[in-house]
Coordinates of C-alpha atoms in Angstrom, one line a residue:
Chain A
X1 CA -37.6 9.2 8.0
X2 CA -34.7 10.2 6.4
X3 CA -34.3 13.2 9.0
X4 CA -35.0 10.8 11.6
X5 CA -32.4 8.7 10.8
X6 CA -30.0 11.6 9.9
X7 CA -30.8 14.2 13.3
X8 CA -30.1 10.9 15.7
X9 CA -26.5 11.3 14.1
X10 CA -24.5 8.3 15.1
X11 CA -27.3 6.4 16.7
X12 CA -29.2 5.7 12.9
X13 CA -26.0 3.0 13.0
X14 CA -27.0 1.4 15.9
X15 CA -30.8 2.0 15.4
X16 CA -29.8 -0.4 12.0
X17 CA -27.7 -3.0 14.1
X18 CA -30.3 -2.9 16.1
X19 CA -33.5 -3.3 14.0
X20 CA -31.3 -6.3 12.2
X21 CA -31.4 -7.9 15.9
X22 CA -35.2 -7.9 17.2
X23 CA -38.4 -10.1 15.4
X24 CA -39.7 -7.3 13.4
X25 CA -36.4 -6.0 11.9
X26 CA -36.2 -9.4 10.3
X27 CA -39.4 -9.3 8.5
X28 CA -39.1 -8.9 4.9
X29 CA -39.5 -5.0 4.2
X30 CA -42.2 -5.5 1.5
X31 CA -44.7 -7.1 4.4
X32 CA -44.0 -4.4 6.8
X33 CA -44.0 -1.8 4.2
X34 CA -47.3 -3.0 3.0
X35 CA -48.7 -3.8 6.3
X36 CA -48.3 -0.8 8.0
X37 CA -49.5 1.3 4.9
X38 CA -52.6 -0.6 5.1
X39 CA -53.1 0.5 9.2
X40 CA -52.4 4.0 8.1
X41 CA -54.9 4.9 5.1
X42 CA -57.6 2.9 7.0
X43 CA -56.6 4.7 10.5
X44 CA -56.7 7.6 8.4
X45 CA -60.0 7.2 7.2
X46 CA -61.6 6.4 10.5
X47 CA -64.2 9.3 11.9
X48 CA -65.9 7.5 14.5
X49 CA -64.1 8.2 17.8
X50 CA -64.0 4.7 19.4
X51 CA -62.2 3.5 16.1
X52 CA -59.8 6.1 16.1
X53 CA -59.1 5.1 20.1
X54 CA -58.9 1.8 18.5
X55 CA -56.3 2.0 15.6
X56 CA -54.3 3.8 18.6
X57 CA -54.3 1.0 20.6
X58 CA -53.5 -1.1 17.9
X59 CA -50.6 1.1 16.7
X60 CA -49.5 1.3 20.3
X61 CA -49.8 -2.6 20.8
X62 CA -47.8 -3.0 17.4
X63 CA -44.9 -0.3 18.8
X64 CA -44.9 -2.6 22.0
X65 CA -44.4 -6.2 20.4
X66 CA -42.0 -5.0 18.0
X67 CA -39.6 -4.6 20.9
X68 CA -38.0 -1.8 19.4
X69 CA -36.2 0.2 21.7
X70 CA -39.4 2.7 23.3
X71 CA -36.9 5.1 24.6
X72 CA -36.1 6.3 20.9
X73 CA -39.9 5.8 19.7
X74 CA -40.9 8.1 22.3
X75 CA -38.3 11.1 21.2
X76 CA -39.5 10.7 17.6
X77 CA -43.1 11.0 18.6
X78 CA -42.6 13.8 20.6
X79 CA -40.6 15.7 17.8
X80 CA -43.1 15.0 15.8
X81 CA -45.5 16.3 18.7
X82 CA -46.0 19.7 18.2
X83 CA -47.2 19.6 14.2
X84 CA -49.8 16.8 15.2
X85 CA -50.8 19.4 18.3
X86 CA -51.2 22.2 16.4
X87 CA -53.3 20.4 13.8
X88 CA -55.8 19.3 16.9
X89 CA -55.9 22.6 18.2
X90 CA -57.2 23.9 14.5
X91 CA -59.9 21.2 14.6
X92 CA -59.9 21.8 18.5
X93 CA -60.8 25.4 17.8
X94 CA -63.5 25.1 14.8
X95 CA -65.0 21.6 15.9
X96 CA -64.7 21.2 19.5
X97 CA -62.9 19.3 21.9
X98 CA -64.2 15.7 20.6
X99 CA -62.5 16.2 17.3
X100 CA -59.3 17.6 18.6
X101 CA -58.7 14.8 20.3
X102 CA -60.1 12.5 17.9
X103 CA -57.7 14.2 15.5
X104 CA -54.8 13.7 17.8
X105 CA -55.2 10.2 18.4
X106 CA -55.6 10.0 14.8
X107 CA -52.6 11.1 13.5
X108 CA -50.9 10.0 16.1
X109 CA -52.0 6.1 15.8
X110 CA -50.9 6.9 12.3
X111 CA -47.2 8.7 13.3
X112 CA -46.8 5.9 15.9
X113 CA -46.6 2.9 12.9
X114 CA -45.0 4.7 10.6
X115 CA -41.9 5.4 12.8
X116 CA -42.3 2.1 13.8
X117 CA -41.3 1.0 10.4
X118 CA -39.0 3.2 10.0
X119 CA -37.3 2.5 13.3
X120 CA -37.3 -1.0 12.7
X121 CA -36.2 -1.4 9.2
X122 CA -32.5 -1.2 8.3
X123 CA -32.8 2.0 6.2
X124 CA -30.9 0.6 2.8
X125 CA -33.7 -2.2 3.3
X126 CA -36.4 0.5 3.6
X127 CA -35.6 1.1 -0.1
X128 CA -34.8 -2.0 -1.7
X129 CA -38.1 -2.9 -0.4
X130 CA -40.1 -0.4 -1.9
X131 CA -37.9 -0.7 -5.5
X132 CA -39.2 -4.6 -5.0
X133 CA -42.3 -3.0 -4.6
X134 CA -42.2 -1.5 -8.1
X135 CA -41.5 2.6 -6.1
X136 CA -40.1 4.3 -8.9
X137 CA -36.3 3.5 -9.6
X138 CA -35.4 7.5 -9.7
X139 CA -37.4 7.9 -6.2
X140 CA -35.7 4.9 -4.4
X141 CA -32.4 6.0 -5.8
X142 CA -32.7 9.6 -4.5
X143 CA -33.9 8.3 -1.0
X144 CA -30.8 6.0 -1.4
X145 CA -27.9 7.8 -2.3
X146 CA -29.6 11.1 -0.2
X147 CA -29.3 8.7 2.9
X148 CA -25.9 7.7 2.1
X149 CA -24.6 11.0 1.9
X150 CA -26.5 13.2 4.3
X151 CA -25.2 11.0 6.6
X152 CA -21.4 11.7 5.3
X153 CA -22.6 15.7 5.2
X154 CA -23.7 15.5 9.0
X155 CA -20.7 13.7 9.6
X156 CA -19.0 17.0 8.2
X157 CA -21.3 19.3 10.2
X158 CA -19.7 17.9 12.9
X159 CA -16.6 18.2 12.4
X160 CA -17.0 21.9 11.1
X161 CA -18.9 22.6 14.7
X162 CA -15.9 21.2 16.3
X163 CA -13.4 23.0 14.4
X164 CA -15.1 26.3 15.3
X165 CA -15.6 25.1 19.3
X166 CA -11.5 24.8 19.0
X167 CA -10.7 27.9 18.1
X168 CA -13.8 29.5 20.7
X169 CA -16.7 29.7 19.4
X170 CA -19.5 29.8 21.5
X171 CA -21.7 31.8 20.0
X172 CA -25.1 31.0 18.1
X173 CA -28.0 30.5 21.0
X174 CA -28.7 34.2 20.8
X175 CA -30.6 35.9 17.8
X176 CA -28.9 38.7 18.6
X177 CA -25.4 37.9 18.2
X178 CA -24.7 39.2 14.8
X179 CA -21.3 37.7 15.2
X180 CA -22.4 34.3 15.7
X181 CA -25.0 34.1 12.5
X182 CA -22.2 35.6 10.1
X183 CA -20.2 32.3 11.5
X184 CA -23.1 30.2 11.2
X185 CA -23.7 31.1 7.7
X186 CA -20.4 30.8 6.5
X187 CA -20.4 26.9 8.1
X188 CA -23.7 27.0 6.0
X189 CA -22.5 27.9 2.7
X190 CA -19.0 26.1 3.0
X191 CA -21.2 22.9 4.1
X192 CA -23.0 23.6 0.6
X193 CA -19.8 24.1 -0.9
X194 CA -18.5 20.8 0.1
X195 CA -21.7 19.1 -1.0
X196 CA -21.7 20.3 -4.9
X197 CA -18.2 19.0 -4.9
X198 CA -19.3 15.6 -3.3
X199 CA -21.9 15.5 -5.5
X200 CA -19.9 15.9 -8.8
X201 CA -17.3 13.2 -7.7
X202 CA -20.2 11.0 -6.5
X203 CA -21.6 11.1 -10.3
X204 CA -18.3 10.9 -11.5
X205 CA -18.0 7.3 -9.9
X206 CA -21.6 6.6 -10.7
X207 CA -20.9 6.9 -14.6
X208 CA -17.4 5.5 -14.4
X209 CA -19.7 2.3 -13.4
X210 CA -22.3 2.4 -16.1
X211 CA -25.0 4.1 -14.3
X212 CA -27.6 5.5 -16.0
X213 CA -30.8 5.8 -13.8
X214 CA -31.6 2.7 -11.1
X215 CA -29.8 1.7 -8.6
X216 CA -32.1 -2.0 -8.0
X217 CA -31.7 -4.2 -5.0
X218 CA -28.6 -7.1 -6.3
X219 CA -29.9 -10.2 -4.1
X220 CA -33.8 -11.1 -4.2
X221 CA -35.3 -12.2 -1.1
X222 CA -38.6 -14.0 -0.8
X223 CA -42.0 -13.2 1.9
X224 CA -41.5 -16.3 4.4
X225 CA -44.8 -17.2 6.2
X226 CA -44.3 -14.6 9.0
X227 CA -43.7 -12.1 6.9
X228 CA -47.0 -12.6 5.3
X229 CA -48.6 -13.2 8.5
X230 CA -47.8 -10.3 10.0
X231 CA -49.0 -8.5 6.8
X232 CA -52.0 -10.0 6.7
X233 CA -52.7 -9.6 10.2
X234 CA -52.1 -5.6 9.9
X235 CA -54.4 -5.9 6.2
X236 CA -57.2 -7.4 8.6
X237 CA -56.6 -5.6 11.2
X238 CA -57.5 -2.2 9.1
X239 CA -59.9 -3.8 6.8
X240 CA -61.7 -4.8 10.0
X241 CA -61.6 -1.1 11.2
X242 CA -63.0 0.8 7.9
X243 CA -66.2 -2.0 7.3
X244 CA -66.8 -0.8 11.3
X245 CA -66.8 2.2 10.5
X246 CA -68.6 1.8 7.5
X247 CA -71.0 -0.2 9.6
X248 CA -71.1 -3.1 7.5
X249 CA -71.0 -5.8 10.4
X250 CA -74.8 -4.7 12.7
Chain B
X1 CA -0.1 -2.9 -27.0
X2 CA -0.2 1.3 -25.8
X3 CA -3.5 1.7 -24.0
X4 CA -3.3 5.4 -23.4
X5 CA -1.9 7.8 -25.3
X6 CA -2.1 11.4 -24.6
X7 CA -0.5 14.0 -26.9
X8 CA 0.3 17.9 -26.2
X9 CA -2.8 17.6 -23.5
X10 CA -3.6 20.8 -22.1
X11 CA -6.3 21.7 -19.7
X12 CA -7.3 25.2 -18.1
X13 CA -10.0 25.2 -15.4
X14 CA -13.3 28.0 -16.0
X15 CA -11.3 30.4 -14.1
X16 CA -8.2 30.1 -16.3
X17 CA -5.9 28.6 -14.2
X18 CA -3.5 26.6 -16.1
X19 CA -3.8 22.5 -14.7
X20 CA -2.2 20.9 -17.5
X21 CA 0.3 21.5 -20.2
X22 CA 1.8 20.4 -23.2
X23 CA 1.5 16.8 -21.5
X24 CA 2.5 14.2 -24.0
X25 CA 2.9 10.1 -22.3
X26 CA 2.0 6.9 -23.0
X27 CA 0.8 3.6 -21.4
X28 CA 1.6 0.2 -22.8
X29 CA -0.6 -3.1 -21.6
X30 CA 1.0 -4.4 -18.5
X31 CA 2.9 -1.5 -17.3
X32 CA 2.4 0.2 -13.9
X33 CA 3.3 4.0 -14.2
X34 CA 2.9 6.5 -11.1
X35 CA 2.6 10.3 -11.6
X36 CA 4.2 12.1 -9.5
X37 CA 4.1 15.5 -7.9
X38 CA 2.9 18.1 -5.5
X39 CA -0.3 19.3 -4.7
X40 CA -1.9 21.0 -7.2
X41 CA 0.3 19.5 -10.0
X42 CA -2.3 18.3 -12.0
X43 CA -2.2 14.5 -11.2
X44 CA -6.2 14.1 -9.8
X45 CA -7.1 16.6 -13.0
X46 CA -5.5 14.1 -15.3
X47 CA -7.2 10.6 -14.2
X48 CA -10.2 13.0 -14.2
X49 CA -9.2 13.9 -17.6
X50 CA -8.6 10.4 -18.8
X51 CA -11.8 9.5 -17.7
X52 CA -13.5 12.1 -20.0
X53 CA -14.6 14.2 -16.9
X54 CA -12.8 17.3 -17.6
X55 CA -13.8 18.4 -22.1
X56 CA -13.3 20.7 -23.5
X57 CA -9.1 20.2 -23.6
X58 CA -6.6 20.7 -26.0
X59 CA -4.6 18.1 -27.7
X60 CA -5.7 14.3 -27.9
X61 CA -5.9 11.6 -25.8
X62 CA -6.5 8.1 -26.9
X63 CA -7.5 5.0 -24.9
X64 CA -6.9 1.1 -26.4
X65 CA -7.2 3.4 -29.6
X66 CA -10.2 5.4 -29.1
X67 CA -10.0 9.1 -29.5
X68 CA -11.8 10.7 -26.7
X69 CA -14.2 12.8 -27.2
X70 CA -18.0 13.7 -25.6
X71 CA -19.4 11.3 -27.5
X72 CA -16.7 8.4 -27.1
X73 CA -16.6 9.2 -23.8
X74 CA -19.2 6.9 -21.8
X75 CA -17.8 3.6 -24.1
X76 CA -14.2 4.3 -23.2
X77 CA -15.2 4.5 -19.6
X78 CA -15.9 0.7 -19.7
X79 CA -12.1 0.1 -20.1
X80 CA -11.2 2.3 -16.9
X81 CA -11.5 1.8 -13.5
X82 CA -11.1 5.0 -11.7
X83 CA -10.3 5.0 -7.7
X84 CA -11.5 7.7 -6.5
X85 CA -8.9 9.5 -3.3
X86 CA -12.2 9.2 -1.1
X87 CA -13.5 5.9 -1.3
X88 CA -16.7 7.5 0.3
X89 CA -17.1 8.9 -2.7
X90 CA -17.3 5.7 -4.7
X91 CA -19.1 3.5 -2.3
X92 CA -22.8 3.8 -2.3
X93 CA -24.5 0.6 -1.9
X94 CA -25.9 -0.7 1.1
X95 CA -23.3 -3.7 1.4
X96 CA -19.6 -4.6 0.4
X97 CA -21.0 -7.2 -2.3
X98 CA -23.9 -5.2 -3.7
X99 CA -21.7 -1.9 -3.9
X100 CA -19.0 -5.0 -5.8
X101 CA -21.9 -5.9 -8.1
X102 CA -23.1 -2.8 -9.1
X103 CA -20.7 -1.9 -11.9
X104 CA -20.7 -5.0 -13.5
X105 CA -24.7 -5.1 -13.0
X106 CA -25.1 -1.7 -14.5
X107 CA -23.2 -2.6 -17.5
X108 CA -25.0 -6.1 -18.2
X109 CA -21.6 -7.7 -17.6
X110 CA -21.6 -11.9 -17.4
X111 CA -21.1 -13.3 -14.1
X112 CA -22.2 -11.2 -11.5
X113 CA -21.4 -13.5 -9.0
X114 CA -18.0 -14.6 -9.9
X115 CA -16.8 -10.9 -10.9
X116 CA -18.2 -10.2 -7.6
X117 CA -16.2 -13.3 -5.7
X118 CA -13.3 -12.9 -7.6
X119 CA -13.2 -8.9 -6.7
X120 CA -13.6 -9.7 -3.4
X121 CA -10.7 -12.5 -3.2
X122 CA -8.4 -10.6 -4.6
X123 CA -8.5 -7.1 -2.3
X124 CA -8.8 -9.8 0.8
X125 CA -12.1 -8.5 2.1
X126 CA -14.1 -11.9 1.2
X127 CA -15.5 -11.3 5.0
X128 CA -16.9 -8.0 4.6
X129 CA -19.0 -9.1 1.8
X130 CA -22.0 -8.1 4.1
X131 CA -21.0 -5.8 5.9
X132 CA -22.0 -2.3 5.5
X133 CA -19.2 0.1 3.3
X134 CA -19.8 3.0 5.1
X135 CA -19.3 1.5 8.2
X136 CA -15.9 0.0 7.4
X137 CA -12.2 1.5 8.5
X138 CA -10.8 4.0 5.4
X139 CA -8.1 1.2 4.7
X140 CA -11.1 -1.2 4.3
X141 CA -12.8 1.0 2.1
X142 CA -10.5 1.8 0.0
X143 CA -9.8 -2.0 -0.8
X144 CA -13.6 -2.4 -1.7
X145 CA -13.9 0.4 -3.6
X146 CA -10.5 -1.3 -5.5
X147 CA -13.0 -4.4 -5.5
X148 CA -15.7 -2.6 -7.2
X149 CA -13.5 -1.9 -10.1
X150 CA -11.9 -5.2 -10.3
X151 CA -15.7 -6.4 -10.5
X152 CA -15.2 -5.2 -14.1
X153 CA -12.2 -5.9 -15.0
X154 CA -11.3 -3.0 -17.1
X155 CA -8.0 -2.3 -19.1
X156 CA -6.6 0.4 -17.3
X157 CA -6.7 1.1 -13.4
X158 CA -6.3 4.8 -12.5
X159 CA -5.6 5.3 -9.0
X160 CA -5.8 8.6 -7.6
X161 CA -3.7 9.1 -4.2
X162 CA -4.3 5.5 -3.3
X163 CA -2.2 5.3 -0.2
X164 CA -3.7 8.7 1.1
X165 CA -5.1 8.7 4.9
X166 CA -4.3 5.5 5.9
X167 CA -2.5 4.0 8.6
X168 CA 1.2 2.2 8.2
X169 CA -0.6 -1.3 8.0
X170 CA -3.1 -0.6 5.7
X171 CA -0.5 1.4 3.6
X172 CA 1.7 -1.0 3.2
X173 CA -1.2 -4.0 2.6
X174 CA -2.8 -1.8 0.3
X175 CA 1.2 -1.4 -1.4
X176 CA 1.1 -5.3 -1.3
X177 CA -1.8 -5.6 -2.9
X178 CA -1.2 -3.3 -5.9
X179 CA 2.5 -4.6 -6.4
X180 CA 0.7 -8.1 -6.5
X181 CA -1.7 -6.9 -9.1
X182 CA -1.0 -8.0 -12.8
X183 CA -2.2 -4.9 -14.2
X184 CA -2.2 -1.9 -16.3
X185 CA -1.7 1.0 -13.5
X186 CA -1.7 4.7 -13.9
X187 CA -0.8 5.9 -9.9
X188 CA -1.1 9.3 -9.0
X189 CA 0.7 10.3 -6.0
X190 CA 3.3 11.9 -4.2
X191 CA 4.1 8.7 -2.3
X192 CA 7.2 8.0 -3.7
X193 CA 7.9 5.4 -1.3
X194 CA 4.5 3.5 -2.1
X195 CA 5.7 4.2 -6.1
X196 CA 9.1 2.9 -5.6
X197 CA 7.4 -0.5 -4.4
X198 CA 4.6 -1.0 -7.1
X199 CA 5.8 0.8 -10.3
X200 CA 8.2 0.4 -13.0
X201 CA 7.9 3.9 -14.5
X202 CA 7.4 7.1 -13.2
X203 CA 5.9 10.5 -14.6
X204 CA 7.3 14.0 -12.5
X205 CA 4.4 16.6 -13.3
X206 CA 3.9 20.0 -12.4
X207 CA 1.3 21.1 -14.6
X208 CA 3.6 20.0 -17.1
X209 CA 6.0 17.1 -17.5
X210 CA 9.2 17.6 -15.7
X211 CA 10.8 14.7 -15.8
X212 CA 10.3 10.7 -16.9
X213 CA 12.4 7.3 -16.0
X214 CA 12.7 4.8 -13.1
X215 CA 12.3 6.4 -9.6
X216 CA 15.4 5.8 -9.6
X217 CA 16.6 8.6 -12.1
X218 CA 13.8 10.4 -10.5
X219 CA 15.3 10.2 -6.5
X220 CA 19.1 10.6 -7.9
X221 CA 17.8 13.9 -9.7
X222 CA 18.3 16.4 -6.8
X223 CA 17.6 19.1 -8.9
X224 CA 13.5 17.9 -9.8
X225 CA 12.9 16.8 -6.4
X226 CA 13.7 20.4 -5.1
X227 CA 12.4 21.8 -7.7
X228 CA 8.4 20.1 -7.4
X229 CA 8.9 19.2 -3.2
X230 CA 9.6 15.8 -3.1
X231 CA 11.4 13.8 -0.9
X232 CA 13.6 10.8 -0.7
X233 CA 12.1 7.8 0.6
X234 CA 13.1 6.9 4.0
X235 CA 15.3 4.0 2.8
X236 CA 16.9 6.3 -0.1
X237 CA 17.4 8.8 2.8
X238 CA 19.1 5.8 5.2
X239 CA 21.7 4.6 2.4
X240 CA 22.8 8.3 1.6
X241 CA 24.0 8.3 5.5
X242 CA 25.3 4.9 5.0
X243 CA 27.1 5.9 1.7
X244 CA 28.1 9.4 3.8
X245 CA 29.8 7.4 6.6
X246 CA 32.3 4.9 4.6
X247 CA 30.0 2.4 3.3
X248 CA 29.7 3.0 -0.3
X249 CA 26.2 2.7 -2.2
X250 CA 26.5 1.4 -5.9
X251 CA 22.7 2.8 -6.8
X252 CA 20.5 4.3 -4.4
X253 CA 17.7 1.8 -3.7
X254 CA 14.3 3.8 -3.7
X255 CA 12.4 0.1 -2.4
X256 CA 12.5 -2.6 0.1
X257 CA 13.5 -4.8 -2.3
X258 CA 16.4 -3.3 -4.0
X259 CA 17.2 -2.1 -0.6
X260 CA 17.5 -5.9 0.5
X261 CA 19.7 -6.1 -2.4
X262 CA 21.9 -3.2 -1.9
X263 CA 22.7 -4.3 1.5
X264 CA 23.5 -7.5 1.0
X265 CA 26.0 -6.1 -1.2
X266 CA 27.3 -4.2 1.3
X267 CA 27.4 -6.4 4.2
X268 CA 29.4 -8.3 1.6
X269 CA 31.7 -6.0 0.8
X270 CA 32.5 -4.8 4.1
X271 CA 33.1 -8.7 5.3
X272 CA 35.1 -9.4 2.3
X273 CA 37.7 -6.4 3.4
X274 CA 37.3 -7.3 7.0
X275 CA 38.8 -11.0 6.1
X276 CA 40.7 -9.8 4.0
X277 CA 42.5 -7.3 6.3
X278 CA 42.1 -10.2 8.9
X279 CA 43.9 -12.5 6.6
X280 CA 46.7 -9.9 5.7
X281 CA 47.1 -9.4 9.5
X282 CA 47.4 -13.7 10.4
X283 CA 50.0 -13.7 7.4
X284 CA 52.0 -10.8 9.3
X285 CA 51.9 -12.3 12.8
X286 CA 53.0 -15.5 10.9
X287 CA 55.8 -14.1 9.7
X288 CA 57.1 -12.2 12.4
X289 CA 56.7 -16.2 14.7

C-alpha cells in the first residue's frame, strides 16, 4: 500500500483529497479496515468455483459503488497482475485450467478490495485506524513515519533524476551501458546517504518531543451507523460465502 | 536567571575535524541571542550540542542549572525547543494540530488542547489546524513546526537557520513573529539582517568565538565581518553611501527600526541647516533692501 501510494508520486496527494471527497473515504477507517479484512480471509478460504466467481463479483460491485476513481484501480490491479498470473499458471500447470482460474479470480477478488481500501482511505487514517484497532504502536508508527518520509525521499529521487537530465544524462534503459549503472548507483547510494542523515535529524526531533515508542491518533472518532452498516454488510457478506461453502444452508 | 551556560565547550566530529572550540557563553531568561557565522562555523553543531545530541564533548554545559550529561540529557530536553533548519524534518503527524499536540501529548503535559490553541494563535496558522503539514508552503511549515514547540512551552528556544529558504514575505512575517516573541532565544544564523531585527545580543563564531556585543559592534567591526564572510545588512550598507555622500550617520543602524530613527535624525539635521542657511540668506537680502 505503501508503494502504491509512494510509486503514484504526486498523485497519493490527490488520491487522499480525493478519498476525503467520495462516500467511502468518509467511512470511519476501523469499519472499512474490518470490513474488508472480513471479505478477504473468507474470499480467501473459498474452493468452490462459483463462490470464488462470487466474492469477485462482490469485490468488483464494492470497487464500483465506492466511486473511487477506476482509472487508478485498474493500474494497481494490473501492476499487481503479473504476481497473481504467475501464481495461476503454477496451479494452472499442476491442477488444470479450473483451478488456475479459480485461483486468479481468487486472489484477484481479494487484490481488488484491498486496494480498494487503500485507495480510498486517506493514508495517515489507514494507520490511526488500525492503532484504534489496538495494531501494535511500533508497527503503526513505522508505517507512519515510513509514509511520511518515503514520500519526502521520492520527492528527492526526483529531483536527483532531474539534476542528472540537466547536465545530459540519458542513459539507464540499456543493461549494457556500464556508464549509465555507475551513475545510477551513485544516485543510489547518495539517495541512501541523504536518508541516514534524515533519519538522524528525524529522531533528533522525535526525542526533543518526548518520544519514546507510539505515535497514537490525538482526536478520537466514533463508528456512526453507516460505518457499521457498511461493516456489517461486508461481515455478512463473507460469512454468508464460507457457511456456502461449508454447505451449511441445503 | 542564566539558563545556559557553556564553558570552554569543545567538540570534534569521528573524523577529527575540529567544530567547536574553547566556546565559553551564557544565556540569561529573557534574552534573545543570535550566533552568528559562516557555513560550517559550528552554529547547527552547537543547538545540536545543547540539546545533548552531539556527547562525548569537552568542557561543560549547563541548562536552568543542570549539568548535561547522557543521563541528564532526555530531562533537560523538556526545557528546549529545538527548530530544526528543515521543518520536514520536524513535522511528522498527519495534521497541523495533531503534529502541535504531539509534544506536549508525549510528555503527559496539561492541556493539550489549549497548549495546542494557544501554539497555533500565536505562529498565526489557527486555519491550518487541519490541514495536512506536509502539504503546506516552507514558510508555513516552518511556523508550525515553531507551533509544535510553543505547544510545550519550554525555557529556551533554539532556532537553527530560521529564516533559511523562504520567500521575502514569509521572511519577514516569520522576523515579526520571533521579534514579537517574549522569549529566551538562541538564533543561529548568518542572517544578520533577520538578527539585527529580533536580537539583543549577538555571538560571531567560527569554530570558536570571535567576537561578542550588539550587532552593532558586530557590523562596525570591518575586520570580523571579513574575516568570517559576513555582510552588512542592506540598510547598514544604504547609510554608509548616505554617510559617503555628505549626510553624516551618528551610529550605523543594522535594523528597520533604528534605521527609522537614524533618518529621522537626519532629515532633521539637514532641514535644520537648510533653514538655517535659508534664514541667514532672508537676513542678507534684508539688509542689502
Amino acid at each position: 500500500m505503501i508503494v502504491l501510494h509512494v510509486r503514484t508520486g504526486q498523485a497519493a496527494g490527490h488520491l487522499d483529497e480525493h478519498a476525503r471527497s467520495v462516500w467511502f473515504g468518509k467511512l470511519d477507517a476501523r469499519a472499512k479496515i474490518l470490513g474488508i479484512f472480513a471479505f478477504v480471509i473468507a474470499a480467501a478460504l473459498l474452493t468452490d468455483p462459483v463462490l470464488v466467481m462470487c466474492a469477485l463479483a462482490c469485490a468488483l460491485v464494492t470497487a464500483l459503488l465506492s466511486r473511487l476513481p477506476p482509472r487508478h484501480l485498474a493500474k494497481a490491479y494490473l501492476a499487481a497482475l503479473p504476481f497473481l498470473a504467475f501464481a495461476s499458471f503454477s496451479v494452472f500447470l499442476f491442477a488444470g485450467f479450473e483451478r488456475g482460474i479459480s485461483m486468479l479470480a481468487r486472489t484477484s477478488a481479494c487484490v481488488i478490495a484491498l486496494l480498494v481500501l487503500a485507495t480510498g482511505t486517506d493514508t495517515f487514517e489507514l494507520f490511526s485506524g488500525l492503532r484504534r484497532l489496538r495494531v501494535p504502536g511500533i508497527l503503526t508508527t513505522l508505517l507512519m513515519l515510513t509514509h511520511r518520509y518515503l514520500l519526502l525521499l521520492s520527492e528527492e529521487l526526483d529531483r536527483m533524476r532531474t539534476a542528472r537530465r540537466a547536465r545530459g544524462f540519458s542513459g539507464g534503459r540499456s543493461l549494457l551501458d556500464v556508464q549509465a549503472f555507475r551513475v545510477l548507483s551513485n544516485t543510489a547510494g547518495m539517495l541512501l546517504v541523504r536518508s541516514s542523515g534524515r533519519a538522524d535529524r528525524i529522531f533528533e526531533a522525535l526525542k526533543m518531543r518526548g518520544f519514546s515508542k507510539d505515535m497514537r491518533p490525538w482526536r478520537e472518532t466514533r463508528i456512526a451507523a453507516l460505518d457499521a452498516a457498511f461493516m456489517l454488510a461486508l461481515v455478512a457478506i463473507a460469512a454468508s460465502l464460507l457457511l456456502l461453502q461449508m454447505e451449511v444452508f441445503p | 536567571m542564566r539558563v545556559l551556560e557553556t564553558t570552554k565547550l569543545s567538540f570534534a566530529y569521528d573524523d577529527g575535524t575540529t567544530a567547536l572550540r574553547d566556546l565559553t557563553m551564557t544565556l540569561d531568561d529573557g534574552e534573545k541571542v543570535a550566533i552568528l557565522g559562516p557555513n560550517g562555523a559550528g552554529k547547527s553543531t552547537l543547538l545540536h550540542l545543547l540539546s545533548g545530541f552531539r556527547m562525548p564533548f569537552d568542557g561543560t554545559v549547563a541548562v536552568c542549572g543542570r549539568k548535561l550529561e547522557q543521563q541528564s540529557a532526555d530531562d533537560i530536553r523538556r526545557d528546549l525547543g529545538l527548530l530544526f533548519q528543515d521543518p520536514d524534518d520536524q513535522l511528522f503527524m498527519p495534521t497541523v494540530e495533531e503534529d502541535v499536540a504531539f509534544g506536549p501529548r508525549t510528555l503527559k503535559l496539561d492541556d493539550i488542547e489549549g497548549r495546542v490553541l494557544r501554539g497555533l494563535r500565536s505562529t498565526g496558522i489557527e486555519h491550518l489546524a487541519k490541514r495536512r503539514p506536509h502539504r503546506l508552503s516552507h514558510g508555513m511549515k516552518k511556523r508550525a513546526a515553531i507551533a509544535g514547540i510553543l505547544a510545550m512551552d519550554p525555557r529556551v528556544l533554539l532556532l537553527d537557520e530560521p529564516t533559511s529558504g523562504l520567500d521575502p514575505k514569509s521572511r519577514s512575517e516569520l522576523v515579526r513573529l520571533l521579534k514579537s516573541m517574549d522569549r529566551t532565544m538562541l538564533i543561529a544564523t548568518h542572517d544578520l539582517e533577520a538578527a539585527a531585527e529580533i536580537v539583543d545580543r549577538a555571538i560571531v563564531l567560527n569554530v570558536g568565538v570571535v567576537k561578542e556585543g550588539t550587532i552593532r559592534d558586530i557590523v562596525t567591526d570591518s575586520k570580523v565581518m571579513e574575516e568570517v564572510g559576513l555582510e552588512l545588512p542592506a540598510i547598514s550598507r544604504l547609510f554608509k553611501e548616505l554617510d559617503s555622500m555628505g549626510y553624516p550617520v551618528e551610529a550605523l543602524p543594522v535594523s528597520m527600526d533604528q534605521a527609522v530613527a537614524e533618518l529621522t535624525k537626519v532629515i532633521d539635521r539637514v532641514g535644520r541647516q537648510a533653514r538655517s542657511r535659508g534664514v541667514t540668506k532672508t537676513a542678507g537680502q534684508k539688509k542689502k533692501t
